[in-house]
Coordinates of C-alpha atoms in Angstrom, one line a residue:
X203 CA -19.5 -0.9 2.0
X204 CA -18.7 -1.9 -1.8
X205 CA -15.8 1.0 -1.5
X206 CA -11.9 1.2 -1.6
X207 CA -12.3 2.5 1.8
X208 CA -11.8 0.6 4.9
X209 CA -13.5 0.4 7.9
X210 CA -11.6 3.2 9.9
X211 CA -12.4 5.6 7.3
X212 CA -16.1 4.3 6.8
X213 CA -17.1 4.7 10.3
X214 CA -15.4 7.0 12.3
X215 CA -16.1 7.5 15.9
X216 CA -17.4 4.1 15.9
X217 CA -14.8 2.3 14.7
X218 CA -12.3 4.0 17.2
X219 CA -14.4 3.3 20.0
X220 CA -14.8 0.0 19.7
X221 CA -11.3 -1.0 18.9
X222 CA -10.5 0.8 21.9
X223 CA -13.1 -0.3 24.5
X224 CA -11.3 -3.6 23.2
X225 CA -14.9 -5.0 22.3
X226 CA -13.0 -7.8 20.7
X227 CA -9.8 -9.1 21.8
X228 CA -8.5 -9.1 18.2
X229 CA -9.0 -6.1 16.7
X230 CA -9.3 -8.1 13.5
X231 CA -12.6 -9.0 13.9
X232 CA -14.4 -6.2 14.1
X233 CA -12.7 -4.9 10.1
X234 CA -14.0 -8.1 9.1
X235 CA -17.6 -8.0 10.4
X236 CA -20.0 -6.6 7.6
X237 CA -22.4 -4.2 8.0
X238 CA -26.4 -4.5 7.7
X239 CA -27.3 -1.5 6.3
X240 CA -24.9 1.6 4.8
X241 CA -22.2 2.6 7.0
X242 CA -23.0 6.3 7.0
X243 CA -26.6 5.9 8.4
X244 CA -24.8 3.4 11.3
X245 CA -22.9 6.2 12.1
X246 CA -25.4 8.4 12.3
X247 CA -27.4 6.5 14.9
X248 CA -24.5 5.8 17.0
X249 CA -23.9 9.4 17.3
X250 CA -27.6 10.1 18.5
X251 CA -27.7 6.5 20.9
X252 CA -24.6 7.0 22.4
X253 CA -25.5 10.0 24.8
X254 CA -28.0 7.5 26.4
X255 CA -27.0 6.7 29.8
X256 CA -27.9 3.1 28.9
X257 CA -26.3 2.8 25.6
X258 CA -24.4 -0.8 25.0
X259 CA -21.9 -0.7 22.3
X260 CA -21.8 -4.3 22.5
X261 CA -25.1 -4.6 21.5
X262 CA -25.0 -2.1 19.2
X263 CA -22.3 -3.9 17.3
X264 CA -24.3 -7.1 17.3
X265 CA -27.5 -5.3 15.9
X266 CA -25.7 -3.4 12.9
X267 CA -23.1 -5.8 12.0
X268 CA -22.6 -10.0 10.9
X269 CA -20.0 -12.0 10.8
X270 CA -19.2 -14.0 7.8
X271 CA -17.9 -17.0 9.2
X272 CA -21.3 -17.5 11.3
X273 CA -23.6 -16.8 7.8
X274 CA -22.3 -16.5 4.0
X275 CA -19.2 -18.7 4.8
X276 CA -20.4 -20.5 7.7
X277 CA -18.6 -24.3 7.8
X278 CA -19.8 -27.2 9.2
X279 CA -17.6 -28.0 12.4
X280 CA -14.0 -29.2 11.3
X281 CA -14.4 -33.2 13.0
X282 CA -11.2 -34.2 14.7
X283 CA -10.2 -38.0 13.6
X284 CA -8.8 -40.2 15.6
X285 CA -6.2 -41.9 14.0
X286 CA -6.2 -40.1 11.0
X287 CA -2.8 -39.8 8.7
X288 CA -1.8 -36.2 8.4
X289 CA -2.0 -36.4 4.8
X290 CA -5.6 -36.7 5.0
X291 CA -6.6 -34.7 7.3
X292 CA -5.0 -31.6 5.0
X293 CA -6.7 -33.1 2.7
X294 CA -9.9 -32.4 4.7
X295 CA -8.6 -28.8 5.6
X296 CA -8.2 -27.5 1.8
X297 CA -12.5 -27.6 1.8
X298 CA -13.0 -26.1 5.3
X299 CA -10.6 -23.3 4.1
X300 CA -11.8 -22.2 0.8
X301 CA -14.1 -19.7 0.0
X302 CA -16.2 -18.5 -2.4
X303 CA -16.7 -14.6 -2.4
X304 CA -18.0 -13.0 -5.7
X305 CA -19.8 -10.1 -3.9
X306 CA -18.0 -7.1 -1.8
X307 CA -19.4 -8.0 1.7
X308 CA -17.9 -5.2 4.4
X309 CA -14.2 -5.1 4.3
X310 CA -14.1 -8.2 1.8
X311 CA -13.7 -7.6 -1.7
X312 CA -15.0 -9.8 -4.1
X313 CA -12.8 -12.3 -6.3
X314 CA -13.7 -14.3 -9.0
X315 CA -12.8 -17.6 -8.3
X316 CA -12.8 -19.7 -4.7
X317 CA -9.3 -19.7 -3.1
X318 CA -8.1 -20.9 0.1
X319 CA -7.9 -18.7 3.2
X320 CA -4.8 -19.6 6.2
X321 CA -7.1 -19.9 8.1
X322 CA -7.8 -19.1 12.0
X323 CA -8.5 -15.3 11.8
X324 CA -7.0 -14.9 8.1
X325 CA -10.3 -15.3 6.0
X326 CA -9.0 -13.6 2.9
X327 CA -6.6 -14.5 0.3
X328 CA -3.4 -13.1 1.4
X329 CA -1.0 -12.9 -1.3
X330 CA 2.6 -14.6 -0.3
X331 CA 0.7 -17.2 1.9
X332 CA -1.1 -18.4 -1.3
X333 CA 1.9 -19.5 -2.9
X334 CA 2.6 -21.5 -0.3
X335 CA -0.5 -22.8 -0.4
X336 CA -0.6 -23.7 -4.1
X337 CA 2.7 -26.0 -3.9
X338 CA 0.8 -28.0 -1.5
X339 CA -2.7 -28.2 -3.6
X340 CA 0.0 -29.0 -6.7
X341 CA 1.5 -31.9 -5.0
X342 CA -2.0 -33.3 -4.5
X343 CA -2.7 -32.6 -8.6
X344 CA -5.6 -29.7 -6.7
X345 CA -4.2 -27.6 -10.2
X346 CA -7.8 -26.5 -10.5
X347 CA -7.6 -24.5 -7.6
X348 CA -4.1 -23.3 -8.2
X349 CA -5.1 -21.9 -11.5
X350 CA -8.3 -20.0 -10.2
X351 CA -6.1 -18.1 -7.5
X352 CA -3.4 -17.6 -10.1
X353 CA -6.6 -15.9 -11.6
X354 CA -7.6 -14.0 -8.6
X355 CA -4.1 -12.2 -8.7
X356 CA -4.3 -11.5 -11.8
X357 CA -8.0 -10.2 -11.3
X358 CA -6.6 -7.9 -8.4
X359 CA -3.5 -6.8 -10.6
X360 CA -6.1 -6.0 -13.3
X361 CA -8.3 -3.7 -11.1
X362 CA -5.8 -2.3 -8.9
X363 CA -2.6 -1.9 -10.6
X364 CA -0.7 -4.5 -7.9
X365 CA -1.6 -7.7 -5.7
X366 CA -2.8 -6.2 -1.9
X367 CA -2.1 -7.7 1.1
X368 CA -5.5 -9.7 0.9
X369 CA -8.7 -9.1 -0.6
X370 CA -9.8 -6.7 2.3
X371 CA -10.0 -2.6 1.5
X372 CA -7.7 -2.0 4.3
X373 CA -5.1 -3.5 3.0
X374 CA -5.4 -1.4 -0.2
X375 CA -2.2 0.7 0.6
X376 CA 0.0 -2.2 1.0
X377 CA 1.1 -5.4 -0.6
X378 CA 3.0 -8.7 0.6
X379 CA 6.7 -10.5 -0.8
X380 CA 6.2 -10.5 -4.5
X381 CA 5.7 -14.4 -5.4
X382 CA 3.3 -14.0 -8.2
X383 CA 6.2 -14.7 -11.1
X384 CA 6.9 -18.1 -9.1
X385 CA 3.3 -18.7 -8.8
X386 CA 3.0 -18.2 -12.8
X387 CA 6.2 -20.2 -13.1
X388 CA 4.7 -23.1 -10.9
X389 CA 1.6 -23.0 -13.4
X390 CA 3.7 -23.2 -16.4
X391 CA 4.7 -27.0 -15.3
X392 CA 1.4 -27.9 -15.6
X393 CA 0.3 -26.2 -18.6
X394 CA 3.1 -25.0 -20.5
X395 CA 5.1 -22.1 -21.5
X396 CA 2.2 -20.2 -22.5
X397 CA 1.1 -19.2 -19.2
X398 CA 3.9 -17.1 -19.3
X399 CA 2.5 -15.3 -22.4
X400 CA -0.9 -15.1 -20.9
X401 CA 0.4 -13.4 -17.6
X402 CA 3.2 -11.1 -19.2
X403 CA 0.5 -8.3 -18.6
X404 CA 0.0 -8.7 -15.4
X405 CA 4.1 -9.5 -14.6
X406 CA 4.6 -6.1 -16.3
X407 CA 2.1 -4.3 -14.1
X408 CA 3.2 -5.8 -10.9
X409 CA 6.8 -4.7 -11.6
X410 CA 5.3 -1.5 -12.7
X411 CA 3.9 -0.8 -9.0
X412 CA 7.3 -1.7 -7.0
X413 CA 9.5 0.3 -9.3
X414 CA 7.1 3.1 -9.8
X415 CA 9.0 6.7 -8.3
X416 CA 12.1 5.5 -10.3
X417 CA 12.2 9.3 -11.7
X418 CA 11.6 11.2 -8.5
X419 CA 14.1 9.7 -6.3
X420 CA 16.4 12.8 -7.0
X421 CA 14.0 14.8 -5.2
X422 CA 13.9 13.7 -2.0
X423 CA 16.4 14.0 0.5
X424 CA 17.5 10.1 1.0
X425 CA 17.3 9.1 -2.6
X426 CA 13.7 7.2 -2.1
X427 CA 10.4 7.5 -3.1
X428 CA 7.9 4.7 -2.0
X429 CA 9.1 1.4 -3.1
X430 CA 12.8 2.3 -4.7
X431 CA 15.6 3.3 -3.0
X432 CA 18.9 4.6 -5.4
X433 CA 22.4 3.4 -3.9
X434 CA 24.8 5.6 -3.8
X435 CA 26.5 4.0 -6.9
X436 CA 22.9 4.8 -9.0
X437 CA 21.7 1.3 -8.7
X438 CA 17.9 0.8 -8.1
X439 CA 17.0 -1.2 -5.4
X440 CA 13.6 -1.3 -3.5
X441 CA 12.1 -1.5 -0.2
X442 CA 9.0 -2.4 1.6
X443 CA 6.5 1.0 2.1
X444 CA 2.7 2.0 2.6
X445 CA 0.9 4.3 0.7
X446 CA -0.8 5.2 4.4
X447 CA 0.9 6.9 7.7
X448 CA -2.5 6.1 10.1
X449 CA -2.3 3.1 12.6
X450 CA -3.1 -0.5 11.0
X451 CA -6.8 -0.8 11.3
X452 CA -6.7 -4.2 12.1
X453 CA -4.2 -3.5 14.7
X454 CA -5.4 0.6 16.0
X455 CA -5.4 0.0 19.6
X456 CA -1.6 -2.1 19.5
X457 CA -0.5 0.9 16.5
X458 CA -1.8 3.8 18.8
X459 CA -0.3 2.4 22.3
X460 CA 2.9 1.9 20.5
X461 CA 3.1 5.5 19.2
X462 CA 1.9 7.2 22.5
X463 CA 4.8 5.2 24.5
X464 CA 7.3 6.3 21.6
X465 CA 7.6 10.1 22.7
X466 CA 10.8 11.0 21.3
X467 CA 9.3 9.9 17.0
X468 CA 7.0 11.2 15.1
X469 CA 3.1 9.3 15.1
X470 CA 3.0 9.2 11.0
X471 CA 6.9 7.8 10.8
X472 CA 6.2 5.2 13.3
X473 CA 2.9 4.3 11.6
X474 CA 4.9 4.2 8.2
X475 CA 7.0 2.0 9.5
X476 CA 4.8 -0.9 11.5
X477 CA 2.3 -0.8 8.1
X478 CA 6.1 -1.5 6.1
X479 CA 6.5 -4.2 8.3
X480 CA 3.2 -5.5 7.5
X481 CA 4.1 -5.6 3.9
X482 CA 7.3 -7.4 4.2
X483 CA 5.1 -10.4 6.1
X484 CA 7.7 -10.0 8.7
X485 CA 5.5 -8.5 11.1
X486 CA 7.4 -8.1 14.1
X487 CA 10.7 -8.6 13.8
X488 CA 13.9 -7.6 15.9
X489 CA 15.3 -7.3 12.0
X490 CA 13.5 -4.2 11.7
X491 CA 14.3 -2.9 15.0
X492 CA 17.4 -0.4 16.1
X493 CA 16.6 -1.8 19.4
X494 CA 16.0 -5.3 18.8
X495 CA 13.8 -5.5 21.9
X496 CA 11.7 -2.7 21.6
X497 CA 9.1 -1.7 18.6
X498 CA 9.2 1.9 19.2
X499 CA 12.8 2.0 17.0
X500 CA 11.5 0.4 13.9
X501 CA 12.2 1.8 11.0
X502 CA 11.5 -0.9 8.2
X503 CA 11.2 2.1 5.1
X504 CA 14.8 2.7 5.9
X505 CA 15.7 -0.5 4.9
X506 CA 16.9 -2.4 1.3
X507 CA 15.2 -6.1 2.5
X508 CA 17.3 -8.9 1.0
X509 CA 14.5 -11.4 0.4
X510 CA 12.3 -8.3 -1.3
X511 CA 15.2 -7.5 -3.8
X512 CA 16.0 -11.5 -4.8
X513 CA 11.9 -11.7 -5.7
X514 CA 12.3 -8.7 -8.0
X515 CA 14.9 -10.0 -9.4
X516 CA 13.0 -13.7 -10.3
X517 CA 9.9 -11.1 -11.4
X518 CA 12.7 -9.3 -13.9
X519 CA 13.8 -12.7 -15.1
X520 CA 10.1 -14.2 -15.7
X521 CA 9.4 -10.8 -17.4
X522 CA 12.5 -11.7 -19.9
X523 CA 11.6 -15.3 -19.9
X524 CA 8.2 -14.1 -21.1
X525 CA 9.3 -11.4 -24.0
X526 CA 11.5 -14.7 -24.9
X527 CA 8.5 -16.5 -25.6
X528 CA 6.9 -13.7 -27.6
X529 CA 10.2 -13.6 -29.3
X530 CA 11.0 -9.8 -28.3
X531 CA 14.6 -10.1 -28.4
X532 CA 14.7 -6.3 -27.8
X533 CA 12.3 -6.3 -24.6
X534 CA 14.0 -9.5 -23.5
X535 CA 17.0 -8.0 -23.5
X536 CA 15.7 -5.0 -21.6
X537 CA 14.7 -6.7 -18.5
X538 CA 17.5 -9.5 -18.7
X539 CA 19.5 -6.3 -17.7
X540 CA 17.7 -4.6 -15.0
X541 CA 17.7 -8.4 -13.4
X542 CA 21.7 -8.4 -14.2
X543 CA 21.8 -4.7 -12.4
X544 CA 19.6 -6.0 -9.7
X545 CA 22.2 -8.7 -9.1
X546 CA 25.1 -7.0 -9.1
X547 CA 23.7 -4.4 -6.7
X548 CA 22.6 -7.2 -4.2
X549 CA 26.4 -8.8 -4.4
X550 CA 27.5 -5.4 -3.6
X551 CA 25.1 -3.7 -1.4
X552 CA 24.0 -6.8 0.8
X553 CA 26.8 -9.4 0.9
X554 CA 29.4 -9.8 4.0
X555 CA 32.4 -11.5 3.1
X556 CA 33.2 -11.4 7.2
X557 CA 30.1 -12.7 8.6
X558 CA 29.7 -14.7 5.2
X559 CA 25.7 -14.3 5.2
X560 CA 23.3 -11.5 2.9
X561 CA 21.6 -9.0 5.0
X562 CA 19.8 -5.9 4.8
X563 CA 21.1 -3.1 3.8
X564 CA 20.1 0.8 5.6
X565 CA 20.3 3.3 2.8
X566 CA 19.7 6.2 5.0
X567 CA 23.2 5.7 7.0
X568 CA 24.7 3.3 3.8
X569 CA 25.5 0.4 6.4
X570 CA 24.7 -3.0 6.4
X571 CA 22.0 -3.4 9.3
X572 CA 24.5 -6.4 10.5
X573 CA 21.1 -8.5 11.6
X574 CA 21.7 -12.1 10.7
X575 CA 18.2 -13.3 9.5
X576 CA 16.9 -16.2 7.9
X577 CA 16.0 -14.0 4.6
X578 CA 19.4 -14.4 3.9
X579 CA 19.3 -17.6 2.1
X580 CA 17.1 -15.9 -0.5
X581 CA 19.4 -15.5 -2.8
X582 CA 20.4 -19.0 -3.1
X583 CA 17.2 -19.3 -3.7
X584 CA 16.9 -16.7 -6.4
X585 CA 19.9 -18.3 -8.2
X586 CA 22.3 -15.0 -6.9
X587 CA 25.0 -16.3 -4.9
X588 CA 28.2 -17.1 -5.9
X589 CA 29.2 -21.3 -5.1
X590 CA 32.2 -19.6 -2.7
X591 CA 28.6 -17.4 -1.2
X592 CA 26.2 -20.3 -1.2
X593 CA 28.8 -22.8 0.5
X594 CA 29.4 -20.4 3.2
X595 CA 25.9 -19.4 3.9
X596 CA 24.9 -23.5 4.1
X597 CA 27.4 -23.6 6.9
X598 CA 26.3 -20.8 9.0
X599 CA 22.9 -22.4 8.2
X600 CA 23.5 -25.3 9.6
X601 CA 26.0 -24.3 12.4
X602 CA 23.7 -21.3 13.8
X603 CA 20.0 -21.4 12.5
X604 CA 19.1 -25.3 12.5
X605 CA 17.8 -26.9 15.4
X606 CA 16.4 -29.4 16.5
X607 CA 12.7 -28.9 15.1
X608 CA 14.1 -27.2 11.6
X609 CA 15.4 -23.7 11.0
X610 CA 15.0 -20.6 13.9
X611 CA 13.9 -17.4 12.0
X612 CA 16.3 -15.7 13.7
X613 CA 19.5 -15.9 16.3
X614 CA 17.8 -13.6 19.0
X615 CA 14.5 -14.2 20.9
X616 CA 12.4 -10.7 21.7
X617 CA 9.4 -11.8 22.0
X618 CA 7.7 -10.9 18.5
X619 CA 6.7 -13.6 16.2
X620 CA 9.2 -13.2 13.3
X621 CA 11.8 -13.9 15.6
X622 CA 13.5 -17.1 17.5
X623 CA 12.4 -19.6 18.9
X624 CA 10.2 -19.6 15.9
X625 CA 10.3 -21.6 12.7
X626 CA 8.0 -20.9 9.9
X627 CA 6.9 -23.3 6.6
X628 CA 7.5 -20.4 3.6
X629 CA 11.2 -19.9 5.1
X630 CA 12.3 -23.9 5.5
X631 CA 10.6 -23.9 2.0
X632 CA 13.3 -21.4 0.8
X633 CA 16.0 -22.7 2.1
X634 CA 15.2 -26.4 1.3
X635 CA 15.1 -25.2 -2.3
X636 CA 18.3 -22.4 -2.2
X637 CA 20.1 -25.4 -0.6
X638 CA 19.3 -28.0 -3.2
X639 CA 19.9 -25.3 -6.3
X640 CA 23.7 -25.4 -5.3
X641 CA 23.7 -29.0 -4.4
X642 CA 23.4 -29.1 -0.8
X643 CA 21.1 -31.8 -0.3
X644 CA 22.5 -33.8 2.1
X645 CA 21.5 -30.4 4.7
X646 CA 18.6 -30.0 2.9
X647 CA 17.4 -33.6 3.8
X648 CA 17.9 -32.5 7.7
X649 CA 16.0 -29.3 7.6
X650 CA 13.4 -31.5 5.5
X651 CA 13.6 -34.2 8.5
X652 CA 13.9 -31.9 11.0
X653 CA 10.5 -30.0 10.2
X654 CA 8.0 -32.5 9.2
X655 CA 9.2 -34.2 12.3
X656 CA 8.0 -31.2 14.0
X657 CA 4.7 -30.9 12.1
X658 CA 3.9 -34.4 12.7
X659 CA 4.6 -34.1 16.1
X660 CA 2.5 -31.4 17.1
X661 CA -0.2 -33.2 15.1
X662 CA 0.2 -36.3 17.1
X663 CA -0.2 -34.7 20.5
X664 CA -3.0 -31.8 19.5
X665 CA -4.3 -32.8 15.7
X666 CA -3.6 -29.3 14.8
X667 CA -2.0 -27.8 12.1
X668 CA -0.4 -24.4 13.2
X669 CA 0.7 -21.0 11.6
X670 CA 4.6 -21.3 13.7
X671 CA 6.4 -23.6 15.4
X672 CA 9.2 -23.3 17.8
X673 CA 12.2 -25.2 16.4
X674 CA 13.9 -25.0 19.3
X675 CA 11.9 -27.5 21.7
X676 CA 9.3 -28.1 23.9
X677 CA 6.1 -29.0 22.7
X678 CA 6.5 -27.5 18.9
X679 CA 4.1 -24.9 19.3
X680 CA 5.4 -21.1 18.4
X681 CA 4.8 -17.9 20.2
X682 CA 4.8 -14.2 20.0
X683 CA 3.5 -11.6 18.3
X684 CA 0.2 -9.6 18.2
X685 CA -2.4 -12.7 18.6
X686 CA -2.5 -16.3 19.6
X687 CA -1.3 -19.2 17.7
X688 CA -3.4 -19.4 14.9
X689 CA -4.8 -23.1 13.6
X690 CA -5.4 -24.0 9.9
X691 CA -2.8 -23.4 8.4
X692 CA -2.8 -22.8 4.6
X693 CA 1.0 -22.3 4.2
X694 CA 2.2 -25.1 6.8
X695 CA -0.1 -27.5 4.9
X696 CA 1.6 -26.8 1.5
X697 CA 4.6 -27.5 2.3
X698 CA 4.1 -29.9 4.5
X699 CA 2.6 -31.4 1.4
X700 CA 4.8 -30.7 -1.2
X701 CA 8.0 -31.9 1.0
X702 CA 5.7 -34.9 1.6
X703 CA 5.7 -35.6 -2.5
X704 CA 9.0 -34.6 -3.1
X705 CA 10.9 -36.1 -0.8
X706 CA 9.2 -38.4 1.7
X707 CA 6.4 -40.2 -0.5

């Protein structure tokens, strides 16, 4: 299976049936598991053995497929210690979670250099976790390891045109918040301006691939075509899309049930619309939701996402940073202004002066979504806001959205992950840092006490490290979503770390 196709499309009537006789819980693992011999002859014997009266799908599956974590990247048993600091036991973590893969195996697609997976059942490199994960392996000087996953982007930029979701062939059609320009940017304090030159290529074709369609948005009826979006005053803004309208294959059986139960909407729409989901890492969320407690009204490709449109516009400013160090005044100059049109079109497409927060914007009715989210601190993060912006968005912050465990992801609890009670690591990062660019740091040293308390907490009563964490109580632990609480955790160890470094050494 050394193919750009995935699974679903590799094995047909097989794959269906086993993701929907629910042979495995998490329809994750099955994607993952690699098979022994060519897909097409597996598929061919199933199609003769399953007429038998006596056939065992089960069985089969175990005969014509391996898992990787029990062979290639089998780990010894991670040893709980008692009494072990926190800071050493992530230590311990960053070699049970990296991986070596330099040959396709299944679904995985070879990289060049080891990384570090979440962890749990994310084996892959997933593309906005890792920067999360390299802040952390920086604070501990791991720049070794930074610099070979910076590589693996670039690698993946190289061969595909854009970064994917992760290094698996069904997540080919997608990709994830675009944080390679701060992971290049992150580099270049360890090794200097050039790394900007050395990765301008790859910065150039990553912008390529979310503004590519720029030129056929006229044709279509709402002004959009994949990733770019025209406002209604001609600025360019973008939103988050898949190149694929077929159920997630990782997730068929939850896709398909959703569809089937959404009778008034189109299958391929709705499909559209939980894979865009997927690529804004926001997957669920009542902030893509008409009805913010039910998934059959999502409609994420409708949307101009707040936090999407402040990365583009740190990926247009590295771009200019970089032609600055080539000295291309010209090129410089070029992208200086697309961030400059960028800006202006976030102040005034996705500002509101009345609730004094930045939302998301829905270019198909040109209204505001009015959904008060944690992505709106982005663009103090970005550098965007105004001082009058920045110092109204730290006191919503820290009137509705911290509590007592560190900042809720969102004001209204539905059940899916990406929504209260839970707290997650990348977004306290991005506030921390929004917060501290316009000199909040008094309420960034809550948030900042608030979640490692949390962390350490939950690691004193269970020794875990988790993907989520509810903020609002209780015993730490977050909820929701499509699976269960998933240990490890690549991005929650990074910043744990790098807070650690920064501010609590």
């Amino acid at each position: 299976m050394g193919s750009r196709k995935g699974p679903d499309e590799l094995l047909g009537d097989l794959f269906i049936d086993v993701q929907h006789q629910q042979i495995y819980p998490d329809g994750k693992t099955f994607v993952d598991l690699v098979p022994k011999k060519r897909a097409k002859s597996i598929q061919e014997e199933y199609t003769l053995l399953r007429k038998d009266p006596n056939f065992d799908l089960r069985d089969f599956i175990g005969r014509h497929f391996y898992d990787l974590s029990t062979t290639v990247h089998k780990k010894d048993p991670f040893v709980i210690q008692e009494g072990e600091s926190i800071e050493s036991h992530i230590d311990r973590l960053w070699s049970h979670l990296e991986r070596r893969n330099r040959v396709n195996r299944g679904s995985l697609i070879a990289l060049p250099h080891p990384y570090i997976v979440p962890g749990g059942r994310f084996n892959e490199q997933f593309y906005w976790d890792s920067y999360f994960i390299m802040l952390g392996l920086a604070a501990e000087g791991k720049w070794q390891k930074v610099e070979g996953m910076v590589k693996n982007f670039a690698h993946m930029i190289r061969k595909y045109g854009y970064i994917p979701t992760g290094n698996r062939t069904y997540f080919l059609s997608r990709s994830q918040p675009p944080f390679f320009a701060l992971m290049v940017k992150l580099l270049a304090v360890h090794k200097g301006k050039k790394v900007y030159r050395d990765y301008l290529p790859h910065l150039l074709q990553e912008y390529r691939f979310w503004m590519k369609g720029v030129s056929r948005v006229q044709e279509t009826e709402h002004f959009a075509y994949r990733r770019v979006a025209q406002m209604p005053d001609g600025t360019m803004l973008n939103r988050y899309y898949d190149n694929k309208v077929t159920p997630r294959p990782e997730s068929l059986r939850e896709d398909r049930e959703t569809a089937q139960s959404a009778k008034t909407r189109l299958p391929d729409r709705l499909f559209l619309h939980l894979r865009a989901a997927a690529e804004s890492g926001w997957d669920f969320s009542a902030r893509w939701l008409t009805d913010p407690q039910d998934l059959r009204t999502i409609h994420t490709a409708d949307i101009i996402p707040i936090d999407l449109n402040c990365l583009l516009y740190t990926l247009e400013e590295t771009i200019a940073e970089a032609y600055n160090g080539w000295l291309h005044p010209v090129l410089r100059g070029r992208y200086r202004r697309r961030a400059q049109r960028r800006h202006a079109g976030i102040q005034e497409y996705l500002w509101n002066e009345k609730e004094g927060w930045f939302m998301d914007y829905n270019f198909h009715h040109h209204w505001q979504t009015g959904f008060i989210s944690l992505a709106g601190v982005f663009p103090l993060y970005a550098g965007i806001a105004t001082d009058e912006q920045a110092a109204k968005v730290a006191e919503r912050l820290e009137a509705d959205f911290l509590m007592k465990g560190g900042l809720v992801t969102t004001l209204i609890e539905t059940g899916q992950q990406w929504d209260s009670p839970n707290g997650w690591a990348p977004l306290q990062w991005v506030a921390i840092e929004g917060l501290r660019r316009y000199g909040y740091d008094e309420l960034a040293g809550k948030i900042i006490d608030r979640w490692m308390a949390t962390v350490e907490m939950v690691y004193d009563d269970s020794h875990r490290l988790v993907e989520k964490y509810n903020v609002t109580g209780g015993d730490g632990l977050g909820g929701g979503g499509e699976y269960v609480l998933q240990d490890g955790f690549g991005w929650t160890n990074g910043v744990y770390s790098a807070l650690k470094k920064s501010f609590r050494p």
